[in-house]
Coordinates of C-alpha atoms in Angstrom, one line a residue:
M10 CA 90.0 111.3 101.6
T11 CA 88.0 110.4 105.0
I12 CA 88.5 106.5 106.4
Q13 CA 84.9 106.6 105.9
N14 CA 85.2 107.4 102.3
Q15 CA 88.4 104.9 101.9
F16 CA 86.4 101.9 103.4
S17 CA 82.8 102.5 101.8
S18 CA 84.7 103.1 98.4
G19 CA 84.8 99.1 98.1
L20 CA 80.9 99.6 97.7
E21 CA 81.1 102.1 95.0
S22 CA 83.7 100.1 93.2
G23 CA 81.8 97.2 93.2
N24 CA 79.0 98.9 91.8
F25 CA 81.1 100.7 89.4
V26 CA 83.0 97.0 88.0
V27 CA 79.7 95.2 87.5
N28 CA 78.4 98.0 85.3
S29 CA 81.7 98.1 83.3
D30 CA 81.8 97.3 79.9
P31 CA 85.3 95.0 80.0
V32 CA 83.8 92.6 83.0
H33 CA 81.0 92.1 80.6
Q34 CA 83.5 91.8 77.5
A35 CA 85.3 89.3 79.4
W36 CA 82.7 87.1 80.5
C37 CA 81.1 87.0 77.0
A38 CA 84.5 86.0 75.4
I39 CA 84.6 83.0 78.1
E40 CA 81.1 81.9 76.9
Q41 CA 82.6 82.0 73.1
Q42 CA 85.5 79.9 74.1
R43 CA 83.0 77.5 75.7
Q44 CA 81.1 77.4 72.0
V45 CA 84.0 76.3 70.3
D46 CA 83.2 73.6 67.9
P47 CA 84.0 70.5 70.1
N48 CA 85.6 68.7 66.9
A49 CA 87.7 71.3 66.4
E50 CA 91.6 71.0 67.8
P51 CA 91.4 72.0 71.4
S52 CA 93.1 74.9 72.4
L53 CA 94.4 76.7 75.7
Y54 CA 92.9 80.3 74.8
N55 CA 90.4 82.0 72.2
E56 CA 91.7 85.3 70.9
I57 CA 88.7 87.8 69.9
I58 CA 89.3 90.8 68.0
Q59 CA 86.7 93.2 66.7
P60 CA 87.4 96.8 65.4
E61 CA 87.1 99.5 67.9
N62 CA 86.9 97.1 70.5
P63 CA 89.4 95.7 73.0
I64 CA 91.5 92.6 72.1
V65 CA 90.3 89.7 74.6
I66 CA 92.3 86.5 75.3
A67 CA 90.0 84.1 76.7
F68 CA 91.7 81.0 78.6
G69 CA 89.8 77.9 78.8
T70 CA 89.0 75.8 81.6
P71 CA 90.6 72.2 81.5
P72 CA 88.5 69.3 82.4
G73 CA 88.9 67.6 85.5
S74 CA 88.9 68.4 89.2
L75 CA 91.2 70.5 90.9
Q76 CA 90.9 68.3 93.9
G77 CA 94.6 67.0 94.9
Q78 CA 96.7 69.8 92.6
E79 CA 96.8 72.2 95.8
G80 CA 100.9 71.9 95.6
L81 CA 103.1 75.0 95.2
V82 CA 106.1 74.7 93.1
S83 CA 109.4 77.1 93.7
S84 CA 110.3 79.7 91.3
K85 CA 113.6 77.8 91.1
D86 CA 112.4 74.9 89.7
F87 CA 110.8 76.8 86.5
A88 CA 111.7 79.5 83.9
H89 CA 110.3 82.7 82.7
F90 CA 109.3 84.6 85.7
E91 CA 112.8 85.7 87.1
F92 CA 112.2 89.0 86.5
L93 CA 109.8 89.0 89.5
C94 CA 112.4 88.2 91.9
N95 CA 114.3 90.9 94.1
K96 CA 116.3 91.2 96.9
S97 CA 113.6 90.9 99.6
N98 CA 112.0 88.3 98.0
P99 CA 114.7 86.1 95.8
V100 CA 112.0 83.1 95.8
F101 CA 108.4 82.6 95.4
S102 CA 105.9 79.6 95.0
I103 CA 103.1 79.1 92.1
N104 CA 100.5 76.7 92.5
E105 CA 101.9 73.7 90.7
A106 CA 98.9 72.8 88.2
A107 CA 99.0 76.3 86.9
I108 CA 102.2 76.2 85.8
K109 CA 102.1 73.0 84.3
L110 CA 99.5 74.2 82.1
F111 CA 101.3 77.5 81.5
Q112 CA 104.7 75.6 80.4
S113 CA 103.0 72.7 78.3
H114 CA 101.6 75.8 76.0
Y115 CA 104.9 77.7 76.1
N116 CA 105.4 77.9 72.1
D117 CA 102.1 79.0 71.7
L118 CA 101.6 81.6 74.4
L119 CA 105.2 83.0 73.7
L120 CA 103.8 83.6 69.9
L121 CA 100.8 85.2 71.4
K122 CA 102.9 87.8 73.4
N123 CA 105.2 88.6 70.7
K124 CA 102.1 89.6 69.0
L125 CA 100.7 91.6 71.7
V126 CA 103.7 93.4 72.4
E127 CA 104.3 94.3 68.6
N128 CA 100.6 95.6 68.5
S129 CA 101.3 97.6 71.5
K130 CA 103.6 99.6 69.7
S131 CA 101.0 101.2 67.1
K132 CA 99.7 104.7 67.4
T133 CA 96.8 103.8 68.8
P134 CA 97.4 100.8 70.8
P135 CA 94.0 99.0 71.8
L136 CA 93.0 97.6 75.4
I137 CA 94.1 94.2 76.1
I138 CA 91.6 92.3 78.1
I139 CA 93.0 88.7 79.4
T140 CA 90.2 86.6 81.1
G141 CA 89.5 83.1 82.1
Q142 CA 87.5 81.0 84.6
F143 CA 88.3 78.8 87.4
L144 CA 92.1 77.1 86.3
G145 CA 91.8 79.3 82.9
G146 CA 91.8 82.3 85.1
S147 CA 95.3 81.3 87.0
V148 CA 96.8 80.6 83.7
A149 CA 95.1 84.0 82.5
T150 CA 97.3 85.6 85.3
L151 CA 100.4 84.2 84.8
F152 CA 100.2 85.3 81.2
T153 CA 99.5 88.7 82.3
L154 CA 102.4 88.6 84.6
W155 CA 104.7 87.5 81.4
L156 CA 102.8 90.2 79.4
L157 CA 103.6 93.3 81.3
Q158 CA 107.3 92.3 81.8
G159 CA 107.3 92.9 78.1
L160 CA 105.3 96.2 77.6
N161 CA 106.5 99.8 77.9
L162 CA 103.7 100.8 79.8
S163 CA 104.6 104.4 79.5
K164 CA 103.9 104.2 75.7
T165 CA 100.6 101.9 75.9
K166 CA 97.7 101.2 77.6
R167 CA 97.7 98.5 80.8
P168 CA 96.3 95.1 80.0
L169 CA 93.5 94.0 82.1
C170 CA 93.3 90.6 83.6
I171 CA 89.5 89.8 84.6
T172 CA 89.3 86.2 86.3
F173 CA 86.2 84.1 87.0
G174 CA 86.4 82.0 90.1
S175 CA 90.0 81.3 90.1
P176 CA 91.9 79.7 92.5
L177 CA 94.7 81.6 94.3
V178 CA 97.8 81.4 92.1
G179 CA 100.7 81.7 94.7
D180 CA 101.9 82.4 97.8
E181 CA 102.6 85.5 99.9
H182 CA 106.2 86.2 98.1
L183 CA 104.7 86.0 95.0
R184 CA 102.3 89.1 96.1
K185 CA 104.9 91.1 97.4
C186 CA 107.0 90.5 94.1
V187 CA 103.7 91.8 92.2
L188 CA 103.5 94.6 94.4
E189 CA 107.3 96.0 93.9
F190 CA 105.8 96.9 90.4
S191 CA 103.9 99.7 91.3
T192 CA 101.6 99.9 88.2
W193 CA 100.9 96.2 88.0
K194 CA 98.6 95.4 91.1
S195 CA 95.8 97.5 89.3
C196 CA 95.9 95.2 86.2
F197 CA 94.2 92.5 87.7
L198 CA 90.5 91.8 89.0
H199 CA 89.1 88.4 90.1
I200 CA 85.8 88.0 90.6
V201 CA 84.7 85.6 93.1
S202 CA 81.1 84.4 94.5
D203 CA 80.5 83.1 97.8
Q204 CA 78.7 80.1 96.2
D205 CA 81.6 79.3 94.2
H206 CA 84.3 76.5 96.0
T207 CA 86.9 76.9 93.4
P208 CA 88.5 79.9 94.4
K209 CA 88.9 78.4 98.0
I210 CA 90.1 75.1 97.1
F211 CA 93.5 76.1 98.3
M212 CA 92.9 78.2 101.4
S213 CA 93.8 75.3 103.7
Q214 CA 96.5 74.0 102.4
N215 CA 99.8 75.1 103.9
T216 CA 102.0 73.6 102.2
T217 CA 106.1 73.2 102.7
T218 CA 106.9 76.2 101.0
G219 CA 104.2 78.5 102.3
A220 CA 100.3 79.1 102.2
Y221 CA 98.5 80.7 99.5
K222 CA 98.1 84.6 99.3
P223 CA 95.7 86.6 96.8
F224 CA 96.7 89.7 95.1
G225 CA 95.0 92.1 92.9
T226 CA 91.5 93.7 93.3
F227 CA 88.6 91.2 94.3
L228 CA 85.2 91.8 93.9
L229 CA 83.4 89.8 96.4
C230 CA 79.8 88.6 95.6
S231 CA 76.8 87.5 97.2
A232 CA 73.2 87.5 96.9
S233 CA 73.1 90.7 98.9
G234 CA 75.5 92.6 96.6
C235 CA 79.1 93.2 96.1
A236 CA 82.0 94.8 97.0
C237 CA 85.9 95.1 95.9
S238 CA 89.0 94.8 98.5
E239 CA 92.4 94.6 97.8
D240 CA 93.3 93.8 101.3
P241 CA 94.9 90.0 101.2
D242 CA 94.0 89.2 104.7
F243 CA 90.8 90.5 104.6
I244 CA 90.0 88.6 101.8
S245 CA 91.6 85.3 103.0
E246 CA 89.4 85.6 105.8
Q247 CA 86.3 85.7 103.7
F248 CA 87.6 82.5 101.8
V249 CA 87.8 81.0 104.9
T250 CA 84.7 81.8 107.0
T251 CA 81.9 82.1 103.6
N252 CA 80.3 78.5 102.9
S253 CA 79.8 77.4 99.6
Q254 CA 79.3 74.2 97.9
T255 CA 82.1 72.8 95.8
Q256 CA 81.4 73.4 92.0
D257 CA 82.0 71.5 88.6
P258 CA 83.8 74.1 86.1
N259 CA 81.8 71.7 83.7
L260 CA 78.2 72.2 85.3
G261 CA 78.4 75.9 84.3
F262 CA 78.8 77.7 87.2
S263 CA 77.3 81.3 85.5
Y264 CA 79.1 84.3 86.8
G265 CA 76.8 86.0 83.8
Q266 CA 74.1 85.3 85.9
I267 CA 75.6 86.9 89.0
L268 CA 76.5 90.1 87.0
E269 CA 73.3 90.6 85.7
D270 CA 71.8 90.3 88.8
L271 CA 74.1 92.5 90.7
K272 CA 73.7 95.4 87.6
W273 CA 70.0 96.0 89.2
K274 CA 70.9 95.4 93.2
A275 CA 70.0 98.3 95.2
L276 CA 71.5 98.6 98.2
C277 CA 69.1 101.0 99.9
N278 CA 67.9 98.6 102.0
I279 CA 70.8 97.4 103.5
F280 CA 71.8 101.1 104.6
K281 CA 68.7 101.8 106.0
S282 CA 69.2 98.9 108.6
I283 CA 72.3 100.2 109.9
E284 CA 71.0 103.9 110.1
G285 CA 71.4 103.5 113.7
Q286 CA 75.4 103.2 113.8
S287 CA 76.7 106.5 115.2
H288 CA 80.2 105.9 114.0
P289 CA 80.6 106.5 109.9
L290 CA 83.7 103.7 109.7
Q291 CA 81.9 101.1 111.6
A292 CA 78.8 101.8 109.2
S293 CA 80.7 101.6 106.1
I294 CA 82.2 98.3 107.1
I295 CA 79.3 96.7 108.2
T296 CA 77.5 97.9 105.0
Q297 CA 80.3 96.2 103.1
L298 CA 80.7 92.9 105.4
L299 CA 76.8 92.6 104.7
A300 CA 77.0 93.1 100.8
I301 CA 79.3 90.2 100.5
G302 CA 77.3 88.1 102.6
V303 CA 79.9 87.7 105.6
V304 CA 77.6 89.0 108.2
S305 CA 73.9 89.2 109.0
L306 CA 71.6 91.9 110.2
Q307 CA 71.7 90.3 113.7
Q308 CA 75.3 91.4 114.9
S309 CA 77.1 88.8 117.2
Q310 CA 80.7 89.0 119.3
D311 CA 82.2 87.5 115.9
T312 CA 80.7 90.2 114.0
D313 CA 82.1 92.7 116.6
N314 CA 85.3 91.6 116.5
L315 CA 85.7 91.5 112.8
V316 CA 84.7 94.9 112.6
R317 CA 87.1 96.1 115.3
K318 CA 89.8 94.3 113.3
M319 CA 88.6 96.5 110.2
K320 CA 88.8 99.4 111.7
K321 CA 92.1 98.7 113.0
H322 CA 93.1 97.7 109.5
E323 CA 91.6 100.6 107.5
T324 CA 93.4 103.3 110.2
K325 CA 96.6 101.7 109.0
L326 CA 96.0 102.2 105.2
L327 CA 94.8 105.4 105.8
I328 CA 98.0 106.6 107.6
Q329 CA 100.0 104.8 104.6
K330 CA 98.2 107.1 102.0
K331 CA 99.1 110.0 103.9
K332 CA 102.8 109.0 103.8
N333 CA 102.8 108.4 100.4
S334 CA 100.9 111.7 99.6
D335 CA 103.8 113.2 101.5
S336 CA 106.7 112.2 99.5
D337 CA 106.4 115.0 96.8
N338 CA 106.5 117.4 99.5
K339 CA 109.7 115.4 101.1
L340 CA 111.3 115.6 97.9
N341 CA 110.8 119.4 97.4
E342 CA 112.4 119.7 101.0
M343 CA 115.1 118.2 100.1
K344 CA 115.8 120.3 97.6
I345 CA 116.0 123.0 100.0
H346 CA 118.5 121.5 102.2
M347 CA 120.7 120.9 98.9
A348 CA 120.6 124.5 98.2
F349 CA 121.6 125.8 101.6
L350 CA 124.7 123.0 101.3
E351 CA 125.4 125.1 98.3
W352 CA 125.4 128.4 99.6
Y353 CA 127.1 126.9 102.8
K354 CA 130.3 125.8 100.2
K355 CA 130.1 129.3 98.4
D356 CA 130.7 130.9 101.5
A357 CA 133.4 128.3 102.9
K358 CA 135.4 129.3 99.5
R359 CA 135.1 133.3 100.6
Q360 CA 136.8 132.2 103.5
N361 CA 139.3 130.6 101.6
I362 CA 139.2 127.2 103.4
G363 CA 136.5 124.8 101.4
Y364 CA 133.5 123.7 103.0
Y365 CA 134.9 120.1 104.1
D366 CA 137.3 121.9 106.0
L367 CA 135.1 124.4 107.5
Y368 CA 132.8 121.5 108.6
R369 CA 135.6 119.6 110.3
N370 CA 136.5 122.7 112.5
M371 CA 133.3 123.0 113.4
G372 CA 133.6 127.0 114.1
N373 CA 130.7 128.7 113.1
Q374 CA 127.1 128.7 113.9
S375 CA 125.7 127.8 110.4
D376 CA 128.2 124.3 111.1
N377 CA 125.4 123.5 113.3
M378 CA 122.4 123.9 110.5
V379 CA 124.5 122.0 108.2
T380 CA 124.7 118.9 110.6
G381 CA 120.7 119.0 110.8
F382 CA 120.4 119.0 107.0
K383 CA 122.9 116.2 106.6
K384 CA 120.9 114.2 108.8
K385 CA 117.7 114.6 107.0
L386 CA 119.4 114.0 103.6
M387 CA 121.3 111.1 104.6
N388 CA 117.7 109.6 106.1
Y389 CA 115.9 110.4 103.0
W390 CA 118.6 108.7 100.9
E391 CA 119.7 105.7 102.9
D392 CA 115.1 105.0 103.0
S393 CA 115.0 105.7 99.0
V394 CA 118.0 103.6 98.2
T395 CA 117.0 101.1 100.3
E396 CA 113.5 101.1 98.7
V397 CA 115.1 101.0 95.1
E398 CA 117.6 98.1 96.0
N399 CA 114.8 95.9 96.8
K400 CA 112.8 96.5 93.7
P401 CA 112.7 93.9 91.0
Q402 CA 115.7 94.4 88.9
L403 CA 113.8 95.7 85.6
E404 CA 111.7 98.4 87.9
G405 CA 114.7 99.1 89.7
A406 CA 117.0 100.0 87.0
H407 CA 114.4 102.1 85.9
F408 CA 114.2 104.2 89.2
R409 CA 118.6 104.0 89.3
V410 CA 118.7 105.8 85.8
R411 CA 115.8 108.4 87.2
W412 CA 117.9 109.0 90.0
L413 CA 121.3 109.2 89.2
Y414 CA 121.7 113.0 88.8
A415 CA 120.0 113.6 92.2
G416 CA 122.0 111.0 93.8
T417 CA 125.3 111.5 92.5
N418 CA 125.1 115.1 93.0
Y419 CA 123.5 114.2 96.9
R420 CA 127.1 111.7 97.3
G421 CA 129.3 114.4 95.9
M422 CA 128.3 116.7 98.5
V423 CA 127.0 115.2 101.8
E424 CA 129.4 112.2 101.7
P425 CA 132.4 114.4 102.7
L426 CA 130.6 115.7 105.6
H427 CA 130.2 112.4 106.4
I428 CA 133.7 111.7 106.4
A429 CA 134.6 115.0 108.0
D430 CA 132.4 113.5 111.2
Y431 CA 133.9 110.2 110.9
Y432 CA 137.8 111.4 111.0
K433 CA 137.0 114.3 113.3
D434 CA 135.8 111.4 115.9
G435 CA 139.2 109.8 115.5
G436 CA 138.5 107.0 112.8
K437 CA 140.5 105.8 110.3
N438 CA 139.8 103.4 107.3
Y439 CA 136.7 104.9 106.3
Q440 CA 136.9 103.0 102.8
T441 CA 138.3 99.8 103.8
A442 CA 137.1 99.0 107.5
A443 CA 134.0 97.0 107.4
G444 CA 130.8 98.9 107.8
K445 CA 132.3 102.3 108.1
R446 CA 130.9 103.7 104.8
P447 CA 127.4 103.7 104.8
K448 CA 125.9 101.1 102.6
H449 CA 123.9 103.6 100.2
F450 CA 126.6 106.0 99.4
T451 CA 128.5 102.6 98.2
L452 CA 125.4 101.4 96.1
L453 CA 124.7 105.4 94.6
E454 CA 128.1 104.9 93.5
E455 CA 127.8 101.4 92.1
W456 CA 124.7 102.4 89.9
Y457 CA 126.6 105.7 88.6
Q458 CA 129.8 103.9 87.6
E459 CA 127.3 101.0 85.5
N460 CA 125.7 104.0 84.0
Q461 CA 129.1 105.4 82.9
E462 CA 130.4 102.3 81.4
K463 CA 127.0 102.2 79.2
E464 CA 127.4 105.6 78.2
K465 CA 131.3 105.0 77.4
K466 CA 130.1 101.8 75.5
K467 CA 127.6 104.2 73.5
K468 CA 130.3 106.6 72.9
Q469 CA 132.4 104.4 71.3
E470 CA 130.0 103.1 69.3
T471 CA 129.4 106.5 67.9
Q472 CA 133.1 107.2 67.5
K473 CA 133.7 104.0 65.5
Q474 CA 133.9 105.8 62.1
E475 CA 135.7 108.9 63.7
E476 CA 139.7 109.1 62.6
K477 CA 140.4 111.1 65.9
P478 CA 137.9 109.9 68.4
E479 CA 137.2 112.5 71.6
S480 CA 139.9 111.8 74.1
G481 CA 140.3 113.6 78.1
P482 CA 137.8 115.4 80.0
S483 CA 135.1 117.6 77.8
K484 CA 135.4 121.2 77.2
S485 CA 132.1 121.7 79.5
K486 CA 133.8 120.0 82.3
R487 CA 136.9 122.1 81.8
E488 CA 134.7 125.3 82.0
N489 CA 132.3 124.4 84.9
V490 CA 135.3 123.1 86.8
G491 CA 135.3 126.2 89.4
S492 CA 131.7 125.0 90.7
S493 CA 132.4 121.2 90.5
L494 CA 132.5 118.6 93.2
N495 CA 134.5 116.1 93.3
D496 CA 134.3 113.1 91.0
D497 CA 135.3 110.6 93.8
S498 CA 132.8 111.3 96.8
C499 CA 135.8 109.8 99.3
F500 CA 138.7 112.3 97.8
W501 CA 139.0 113.7 101.7
A502 CA 139.1 110.1 103.4
R503 CA 141.8 109.6 100.8
V504 CA 143.6 112.8 102.2
E505 CA 142.8 112.3 105.5
E506 CA 144.2 108.8 105.6
A507 CA 147.7 110.4 103.9
L508 CA 147.8 112.9 106.8
I509 CA 147.5 109.9 109.2
L510 CA 150.5 108.1 107.3
L511 CA 152.8 111.4 107.7
K512 CA 151.8 111.9 111.3
N513 CA 153.1 108.5 112.1
G514 CA 156.6 109.7 112.4
G515 CA 159.5 107.2 111.1
L516 CA 158.0 106.5 107.7
T517 CA 158.1 102.8 106.4
T518 CA 158.9 101.7 103.1
D519 CA 155.1 100.8 102.6
D520 CA 154.2 104.3 104.1
K521 CA 156.2 106.0 101.2
R522 CA 154.5 103.5 99.0
K523 CA 151.1 104.5 99.9
L524 CA 151.8 108.1 99.9
K525 CA 153.2 108.1 96.3
E526 CA 150.0 106.1 95.2
F527 CA 148.3 108.8 96.6
E528 CA 150.1 111.8 94.8
D529 CA 149.5 109.7 91.6
Y530 CA 145.9 109.1 92.4
V531 CA 145.4 113.2 92.5
W532 CA 147.7 113.4 89.5
N533 CA 145.2 111.2 87.5
A534 CA 142.2 112.8 88.9
L535 CA 143.5 116.7 87.6
K536 CA 144.2 115.1 84.4
N537 CA 140.4 113.9 84.1
Y538 CA 139.3 117.5 85.9
A539 CA 137.8 114.9 88.6
V540 CA 138.7 117.0 91.8
S541 CA 137.1 120.5 92.6
P542 CA 140.3 123.5 92.6
E543 CA 138.9 124.3 96.2
I544 CA 141.4 121.4 97.4
F545 CA 143.7 124.1 96.7
L546 CA 142.4 126.8 99.1
K547 CA 145.0 127.9 101.6
K548 CA 143.6 126.6 104.6
S549 CA 142.4 123.3 103.1
S550 CA 143.5 119.7 104.9
F551 CA 145.0 118.7 101.1
M552 CA 147.3 121.8 101.2
K553 CA 148.3 120.8 104.6
W554 CA 149.2 117.1 103.4
W555 CA 151.0 118.9 100.4
N556 CA 152.9 121.3 102.0
E557 CA 154.0 118.3 105.0
Y558 CA 154.6 115.9 102.2
E559 CA 157.0 118.5 100.4
Y560 CA 158.6 120.0 103.6
K561 CA 159.8 116.3 104.7
G562 CA 161.5 115.9 101.5
I563 CA 159.1 112.8 100.4
V564 CA 158.2 114.2 96.8
E565 CA 160.5 113.3 94.0
S566 CA 162.0 116.0 92.2
S567 CA 160.7 114.6 88.7
S568 CA 157.1 114.6 90.4
L569 CA 154.5 115.8 87.9
L570 CA 152.7 116.9 90.8
L571 CA 155.2 119.2 92.2
D572 CA 156.0 120.7 89.0
F573 CA 152.6 121.4 88.7
M574 CA 152.2 123.0 92.2
K575 CA 155.2 125.0 91.8
N576 CA 154.3 126.6 88.3
G577 CA 151.1 127.9 88.5
G578 CA 149.0 124.6 87.9
P579 CA 146.3 125.3 90.5
R580 CA 145.5 128.6 88.9
E581 CA 145.6 127.1 85.2
Y582 CA 143.2 124.4 86.5
E583 CA 140.7 126.4 88.2
A584 CA 140.4 128.5 84.8
G585 CA 139.8 125.0 82.9
K586 CA 143.4 125.7 81.1
F587 CA 145.4 122.8 82.5
T588 CA 146.1 120.1 80.0

């Protein structure tokens, strides 16, 4: 997509939106909500269900002015939205009036949420439209966020939240929290007229917890036309610069009439007025600003400054979009790098040394290529793990499971190479020294272990009725041990530490204890087929440790590992016949 098309799509999207059925269905539902019997018990929302049509939930507008209700409340002070928090944004703020209204109707809203979630599980789930005007739109936004948390979006349609003249609902941290859910931001459409003051009522309020910030798509309307934008800074600036009179929601400010006018509004005159523009991006920007009533046909210095600012912003967006489109290619590139390391591993085995020690010794030309691949793989996974870590708990958990196999395979293959570089440069205490082990390796290991615990519990539940539950390594693990990686990606760091102890000369009682602990660690790993048989290759660091450990007479005569090493254990192990 060109920069011109990317920006002018705001006009195209605006024209599409005002002619779309969901927008008009939402407004009709709001008008029906207003026409509820005044003698009936007041209700926060009205539910409209028609065969073969969307379910529309219309939130009403409580009486009274919003003046003086601009306060923001920290998410620490209310419940039900903890799922939005993440490591980068552990706290956010929401408009006090909106959250109070939501909480005062919590029980009714919970019943509605459960009903909609249940409906979404049907074979043909209906589209859900959630709408509201003024403060009712703010509650509609909160309810939609809450509903999204309970829906399985891989099996049902995403709900649409369409608000009319709704004031901003939260701060910058809330916006960032919502954006972490990659499929959620497209669920929100906020329709705003430049003649409606209500959406802008909190814009000048900078509270102690921060300033209000928009999120979602905004349809910005004026007498000249309309355009869509998702840029929070641009939207905020338009709220501040456009003039409007305060509207009383009870006076019936009619977005219905605005939508009808815009349906038939032609932009051809506006396009003609800027035919003299030589730069296509600049022409597109001015067209959109004219459409939403921000600038006039007589350009001024302020207009020029705004256009320059928008050109810079749109260029950044295009660059970011290109980065996102390159992600698939990047993943394929990483797979190629991993395939090369697999070849390197097999070639090292042919040389009777193992890939860890071959790389540590740096004696081949291919070792330099491995260094380059290792660096690229580590950069990719460091960025990927950081991205997942910063996601909200639910979204992050989904990614962790999806990446589990690839991340574990990467860690098992690449961390030993990183360990080799570390000890080759004279490092010590890789696992225990603060900051020595890269954080992303630690997180990948933690996520793997969490998943293993979950799988173990499921397995135990399945085996409750069996008389002889399965124990020890699986048949598949035994049969494939010859091509496996070490389960513990820090295995070689433990070997290096054991070698350092032997090099110390006079061994203390504590040194001997640590060496015995390492011996027990190796034996337990062997019993579980948790190490690669490559550790027994003649030139490996492990065999160097074992030969010196045995030669110095430290190993006890009753050692199970000693018996294993002397009586053909390594050959049986590689064949999957060791028990």
